[in-house]
Amino acid sequence: MNMLEVFVSSLEEFQPDLVVLSGLHMMEGQSKELQRKRLLEVVTSISDIPTGIPVHLELASMTNKELMRSIVHQQVFPAVTSLGLNEQELLFLSQAASGPHSSLSSWNGVPDVGMVSDILFWILKEHGRSKSRASDLTRIHFHTLVYHILATVDGHWANQLAAVAAGARVAGTQACATEAIDANRVSLQAPHEFMTSHSEVGSRIVINPNEPVAEWHREGISFHFTPVLVCKDPIRTVGLGDAISAEGLFYSEVRPHS
């Protein structure tokens, strides 16, 4: 983060298609005052990124609820276009900011799809772009071991089906360290059917093996769900979330702001 200002000032010359940020979790050991100050600097730096360049923030595991609350409320979420996170980060975020299912102390086995969907919906409804809110946040890529969900605000992204499928594919190849998915080395552990919500009347979805990416919609937000072929004997697990988010971003098409 010490390099953030220098980095942002070079973007005019470099003209990237996308900026990916991470590392906010590394502020956990600092004082509240310093955390607040640095987060404000982060938001200022992000707002200096030329318009039209999407910014993806990859979250990481945290234990400090106040820092997570600050990231949510101190305008960091509205300043970024896209978020990447896993099941621990998602539930912790909901607990810190009093979101849906925040009374849950931890996931019991595979995170419930309907509950995950409720929290993703709440983040985009509370902090995402809408007619009444000038936020840039329009996309969340959620990954857990056995499935991924890509949630997007309608009208801002395209190619979600390919993006979420590519993220799932790279999870299998990277963990097994193979060029392509090796059917003998992976297993399917995702739920075969699930409810799309628990905080309202959701629909029941049964996964079709021929078209494994399931899609549903809720109040202007689209959800794309894919099972993951899980490597039975993983060789590489470090940086898996980063690889999933990067691959998903590579296939995602951002629609220019109208």
PDB file of N, CA and C in Angstrom, residues 114-167:
ATOM      1  N   GLY A 114     -28.309 -20.958  -0.452  1.00  0.00           N
ATOM      2  CA  GLY A 114     -29.325 -19.917  -0.224  1.00  0.00           C
ATOM      3  C   GLY A 114     -28.832 -18.825   0.716  1.00  0.00           C
ATOM      4  N   MET A 115     -28.111 -19.226   1.768  1.00  0.00           N
ATOM      5  CA  MET A 115     -27.572 -18.247   2.722  1.00  0.00           C
ATOM      6  C   MET A 115     -26.488 -17.392   2.060  1.00  0.00           C
ATOM      7  N   VAL A 116     -25.604 -18.049   1.308  1.00  0.00           N
ATOM      8  CA  VAL A 116     -24.548 -17.318   0.590  1.00  0.00           C
ATOM      9  C   VAL A 116     -25.191 -16.311  -0.356  1.00  0.00           C
ATOM     10  N   SER A 117     -26.195 -16.768  -1.073  1.00  0.00           N
ATOM     11  CA  SER A 117     -26.906 -15.915  -2.029  1.00  0.00           C
ATOM     12  C   SER A 117     -27.559 -14.709  -1.334  1.00  0.00           C
ATOM     13  N   ASP A 118     -28.134 -14.934  -0.142  1.00  0.00           N
ATOM     14  CA  ASP A 118     -28.741 -13.833   0.630  1.00  0.00           C
ATOM     15  C   ASP A 118     -27.705 -12.771   1.003  1.00  0.00           C
ATOM     16  N   ILE A 119     -26.509 -13.219   1.428  1.00  0.00           N
ATOM     17  CA  ILE A 119     -25.472 -12.264   1.847  1.00  0.00           C
ATOM     18  C   ILE A 119     -24.942 -11.496   0.634  1.00  0.00           C
ATOM     19  N   LEU A 120     -24.718 -12.194  -0.479  1.00  0.00           N
ATOM     20  CA  LEU A 120     -24.245 -11.528  -1.704  1.00  0.00           C
ATOM     21  C   LEU A 120     -25.274 -10.483  -2.165  1.00  0.00           C
ATOM     22  N   PHE A 121     -26.542 -10.865  -2.105  1.00  0.00           N
ATOM     23  CA  PHE A 121     -27.629  -9.954  -2.489  1.00  0.00           C
ATOM     24  C   PHE A 121     -27.625  -8.712  -1.595  1.00  0.00           C
ATOM     25  N   TRP A 122     -27.469  -8.936  -0.295  1.00  0.00           N
ATOM     26  CA  TRP A 122     -27.448  -7.830   0.682  1.00  0.00           C
ATOM     27  C   TRP A 122     -26.269  -6.880   0.425  1.00  0.00           C
ATOM     28  N   ILE A 123     -25.082  -7.434   0.132  1.00  0.00           N
ATOM     29  CA  ILE A 123     -23.917  -6.563  -0.129  1.00  0.00           C
ATOM     30  C   ILE A 123     -24.202  -5.662  -1.327  1.00  0.00           C
ATOM     31  N   LEU A 124     -24.706  -6.258  -2.418  1.00  0.00           N
ATOM     32  CA  LEU A 124     -24.951  -5.459  -3.622  1.00  0.00           C
ATOM     33  C   LEU A 124     -26.125  -4.494  -3.441  1.00  0.00           C
ATOM     34  N   LYS A 125     -27.132  -4.896  -2.655  1.00  0.00           N
ATOM     35  CA  LYS A 125     -28.281  -4.003  -2.406  1.00  0.00           C
ATOM     36  C   LYS A 125     -27.904  -2.842  -1.482  1.00  0.00           C
ATOM     37  N   GLU A 126     -27.073  -3.143  -0.464  1.00  0.00           N
ATOM     38  CA  GLU A 126     -26.704  -2.115   0.526  1.00  0.00           C
ATOM     39  C   GLU A 126     -25.555  -1.222   0.058  1.00  0.00           C
ATOM     40  N   HIS A 127     -24.619  -1.798  -0.697  1.00  0.00           N
ATOM     41  CA  HIS A 127     -23.391  -1.058  -1.033  1.00  0.00           C
ATOM     42  C   HIS A 127     -23.113  -0.989  -2.529  1.00  0.00           C
ATOM     43  N   GLY A 128     -23.939  -1.674  -3.318  1.00  0.00           N
ATOM     44  CA  GLY A 128     -23.706  -1.705  -4.760  1.00  0.00           C
ATOM     45  C   GLY A 128     -24.390  -0.553  -5.484  1.00  0.00           C
ATOM     46  N   ARG A 129     -24.177  -0.516  -6.775  1.00  0.00           N
ATOM     47  CA  ARG A 129     -24.722   0.548  -7.615  1.00  0.00           C
ATOM     48  C   ARG A 129     -26.242   0.405  -7.734  1.00  0.00           C
ATOM     49  N   SER A 130     -26.933   1.508  -7.618  1.00  0.00           N
ATOM     50  CA  SER A 130     -28.387   1.503  -7.823  1.00  0.00           C
ATOM     51  C   SER A 130     -28.783   2.891  -8.329  1.00  0.00           C
ATOM     52  N   LYS A 131     -30.061   3.046  -8.666  1.00  0.00           N
ATOM     53  CA  LYS A 131     -30.527   4.361  -9.167  1.00  0.00           C
ATOM     54  C   LYS A 131     -30.288   5.457  -8.137  1.00  0.00           C
ATOM     55  N   SER A 132     -30.371   5.086  -6.851  1.00  0.00           N
ATOM     56  CA  SER A 132     -30.255   6.109  -5.801  1.00  0.00           C
ATOM     57  C   SER A 132     -28.862   6.172  -5.161  1.00  0.00           C
ATOM     58  N   ARG A 133     -27.942   5.294  -5.602  1.00  0.00           N
ATOM     59  CA  ARG A 133     -26.622   5.266  -4.962  1.00  0.00           C
ATOM     60  C   ARG A 133     -25.508   5.302  -6.000  1.00  0.00           C
ATOM     61  N   ALA A 134     -24.611   6.247  -5.834  1.00  0.00           N
ATOM     62  CA  ALA A 134     -23.495   6.390  -6.789  1.00  0.00           C
ATOM     63  C   ALA A 134     -22.324   5.499  -6.384  1.00  0.00           C
ATOM     64  N   SER A 135     -22.569   4.198  -6.412  1.00  0.00           N
ATOM     65  CA  SER A 135     -21.505   3.237  -6.078  1.00  0.00           C
ATOM     66  C   SER A 135     -21.010   2.597  -7.366  1.00  0.00           C
ATOM     67  N   ASP A 136     -19.736   2.183  -7.376  1.00  0.00           N
ATOM     68  CA  ASP A 136     -19.209   1.489  -8.553  1.00  0.00           C
ATOM     69  C   ASP A 136     -19.367  -0.026  -8.440  1.00  0.00           C
ATOM     70  N   LEU A 137     -19.674  -0.511  -7.224  1.00  0.00           N
ATOM     71  CA  LEU A 137     -19.690  -1.962  -6.992  1.00  0.00           C
ATOM     72  C   LEU A 137     -20.862  -2.630  -7.719  1.00  0.00           C
ATOM     73  N   THR A 138     -20.544  -3.519  -8.683  1.00  0.00           N
ATOM     74  CA  THR A 138     -21.600  -4.182  -9.457  1.00  0.00           C
ATOM     75  C   THR A 138     -21.345  -5.688  -9.613  1.00  0.00           C
ATOM     76  N   ARG A 139     -20.301  -6.200  -8.966  1.00  0.00           N
ATOM     77  CA  ARG A 139     -19.937  -7.604  -9.218  1.00  0.00           C
ATOM     78  C   ARG A 139     -19.274  -8.220  -7.996  1.00  0.00           C
ATOM     79  N   ILE A 140     -19.674  -9.451  -7.623  1.00  0.00           N
ATOM     80  CA  ILE A 140     -19.003 -10.195  -6.550  1.00  0.00           C
ATOM     81  C   ILE A 140     -18.767 -11.624  -7.037  1.00  0.00           C
ATOM     82  N   HIS A 141     -17.509 -12.069  -6.942  1.00  0.00           N
ATOM     83  CA  HIS A 141     -17.169 -13.453  -7.307  1.00  0.00           C
ATOM     84  C   HIS A 141     -16.893 -14.199  -5.999  1.00  0.00           C
ATOM     85  N   PHE A 142     -17.810 -15.086  -5.640  1.00  0.00           N
ATOM     86  CA  PHE A 142     -17.692 -15.866  -4.402  1.00  0.00           C
ATOM     87  C   PHE A 142     -17.159 -17.255  -4.728  1.00  0.00           C
ATOM     88  N   HIS A 143     -16.153 -17.714  -3.979  1.00  0.00           N
ATOM     89  CA  HIS A 143     -15.650 -19.065  -4.202  1.00  0.00           C
ATOM     90  C   HIS A 143     -15.519 -19.831  -2.894  1.00  0.00           C
ATOM     91  N   THR A 144     -16.005 -21.049  -2.917  1.00  0.00           N
ATOM     92  CA  THR A 144     -15.773 -21.991  -1.832  1.00  0.00           C
ATOM     93  C   THR A 144     -15.314 -23.283  -2.495  1.00  0.00           C
ATOM     94  N   LEU A 145     -14.867 -24.252  -1.715  1.00  0.00           N
ATOM     95  CA  LEU A 145     -14.219 -25.432  -2.294  1.00  0.00           C
ATOM     96  C   LEU A 145     -15.062 -26.110  -3.379  1.00  0.00           C
ATOM     97  N   VAL A 146     -16.372 -26.298  -3.118  1.00  0.00           N
ATOM     98  CA  VAL A 146     -17.158 -27.168  -4.006  1.00  0.00           C
ATOM     99  C   VAL A 146     -18.050 -26.419  -5.000  1.00  0.00           C
ATOM    100  N   TYR A 147     -18.202 -25.093  -4.859  1.00  0.00           N
ATOM    101  CA  TYR A 147     -18.965 -24.330  -5.858  1.00  0.00           C
ATOM    102  C   TYR A 147     -18.558 -22.860  -5.836  1.00  0.00           C
ATOM    103  N   HIS A 148     -18.883 -22.168  -6.920  1.00  0.00           N
ATOM    104  CA  HIS A 148     -18.654 -20.719  -7.020  1.00  0.00           C
ATOM    105  C   HIS A 148     -19.961 -20.039  -7.422  1.00  0.00           C
ATOM    106  N   ILE A 149     -20.104 -18.772  -7.012  1.00  0.00           N
ATOM    107  CA  ILE A 149     -21.249 -17.960  -7.459  1.00  0.00           C
ATOM    108  C   ILE A 149     -20.725 -16.606  -7.914  1.00  0.00           C
ATOM    109  N   LEU A 150     -21.203 -16.172  -9.072  1.00  0.00           N
ATOM    110  CA  LEU A 150     -20.906 -14.825  -9.558  1.00  0.00           C
ATOM    111  C   LEU A 150     -22.207 -14.029  -9.493  1.00  0.00           C
ATOM    112  N   ALA A 151     -22.214 -12.973  -8.671  1.00  0.00           N
ATOM    113  CA  ALA A 151     -23.404 -12.119  -8.534  1.00  0.00           C
ATOM    114  C   ALA A 151     -23.122 -10.763  -9.172  1.00  0.00           C
ATOM    115  N   THR A 152     -24.005 -10.321 -10.059  1.00  0.00           N
ATOM    116  CA  THR A 152     -23.774  -9.055 -10.765  1.00  0.00           C
ATOM    117  C   THR A 152     -25.040  -8.212 -10.824  1.00  0.00           C
ATOM    118  N   VAL A 153     -24.855  -6.889 -10.737  1.00  0.00           N
ATOM    119  CA  VAL A 153     -25.977  -5.966 -10.907  1.00  0.00           C
ATOM    120  C   VAL A 153     -26.280  -5.910 -12.400  1.00  0.00           C
ATOM    121  N   ASP A 154     -27.542  -6.093 -12.763  1.00  0.00           N
ATOM    122  CA  ASP A 154     -27.924  -6.173 -14.177  1.00  0.00           C
ATOM    123  C   ASP A 154     -27.527  -4.917 -14.952  1.00  0.00           C
ATOM    124  N   GLY A 155     -27.053  -5.155 -16.182  1.00  0.00           N
ATOM    125  CA  GLY A 155     -26.738  -4.046 -17.076  1.00  0.00           C
ATOM    126  C   GLY A 155     -25.288  -3.609 -17.073  1.00  0.00           C
ATOM    127  N   HIS A 156     -24.471  -4.212 -16.201  1.00  0.00           N
ATOM    128  CA  HIS A 156     -23.074  -3.765 -16.088  1.00  0.00           C
ATOM    129  C   HIS A 156     -22.045  -4.784 -16.553  1.00  0.00           C
ATOM    130  N   TRP A 157     -22.456  -6.065 -16.631  1.00  0.00           N
ATOM    131  CA  TRP A 157     -21.508  -7.121 -16.988  1.00  0.00           C
ATOM    132  C   TRP A 157     -22.125  -8.069 -18.001  1.00  0.00           C
ATOM    133  N   ALA A 158     -21.254  -8.719 -18.783  1.00  0.00           N
ATOM    134  CA  ALA A 158     -21.701  -9.764 -19.712  1.00  0.00           C
ATOM    135  C   ALA A 158     -20.737 -10.940 -19.606  1.00  0.00           C
ATOM    136  N   ASN A 159     -21.159 -12.072 -20.196  1.00  0.00           N
ATOM    137  CA  ASN A 159     -20.327 -13.274 -20.257  1.00  0.00           C
ATOM    138  C   ASN A 159     -20.116 -13.929 -18.888  1.00  0.00           C
ATOM    139  N   GLN A 160     -21.093 -13.759 -17.979  1.00  0.00           N
ATOM    140  CA  GLN A 160     -20.942 -14.310 -16.625  1.00  0.00           C
ATOM    141  C   GLN A 160     -20.847 -15.827 -16.621  1.00  0.00           C
ATOM    142  N   LEU A 161     -21.581 -16.481 -17.520  1.00  0.00           N
ATOM    143  CA  LEU A 161     -21.581 -17.944 -17.531  1.00  0.00           C
ATOM    144  C   LEU A 161     -20.169 -18.469 -17.800  1.00  0.00           C
ATOM    145  N   ALA A 162     -19.512 -17.915 -18.822  1.00  0.00           N
ATOM    146  CA  ALA A 162     -18.150 -18.348 -19.143  1.00  0.00           C
ATOM    147  C   ALA A 162     -17.184 -17.988 -18.017  1.00  0.00           C
ATOM    148  N   ALA A 163     -17.388 -16.815 -17.407  1.00  0.00           N
ATOM    149  CA  ALA A 163     -16.481 -16.339 -16.354  1.00  0.00           C
ATOM    150  C   ALA A 163     -16.515 -17.257 -15.133  1.00  0.00           C
ATOM    151  N   VAL A 164     -17.717 -17.603 -14.673  1.00  0.00           N
ATOM    152  CA  VAL A 164     -17.814 -18.434 -13.465  1.00  0.00           C
ATOM    153  C   VAL A 164     -17.351 -19.869 -13.766  1.00  0.00           C
ATOM    154  N   ALA A 165     -17.611 -20.351 -14.981  1.00  0.00           N
ATOM    155  CA  ALA A 165     -17.159 -21.697 -15.366  1.00  0.00           C
ATOM    156  C   ALA A 165     -15.631 -21.747 -15.469  1.00  0.00           C
ATOM    157  N   ALA A 166     -15.027 -20.678 -15.999  1.00  0.00           N
ATOM    158  CA  ALA A 166     -13.562 -20.637 -16.136  1.00  0.00           C
ATOM    159  C   ALA A 166     -12.895 -20.617 -14.761  1.00  0.00           C
ATOM    160  N   GLY A 167     -13.494 -19.897 -13.819  1.00  0.00           N
ATOM    161  CA  GLY A 167     -12.964 -19.857 -12.450  1.00  0.00           C
ATOM    162  C   GLY A 167     -12.999 -21.233 -11.809  1.00  0.00           C
TER     163      GLY A 167
END
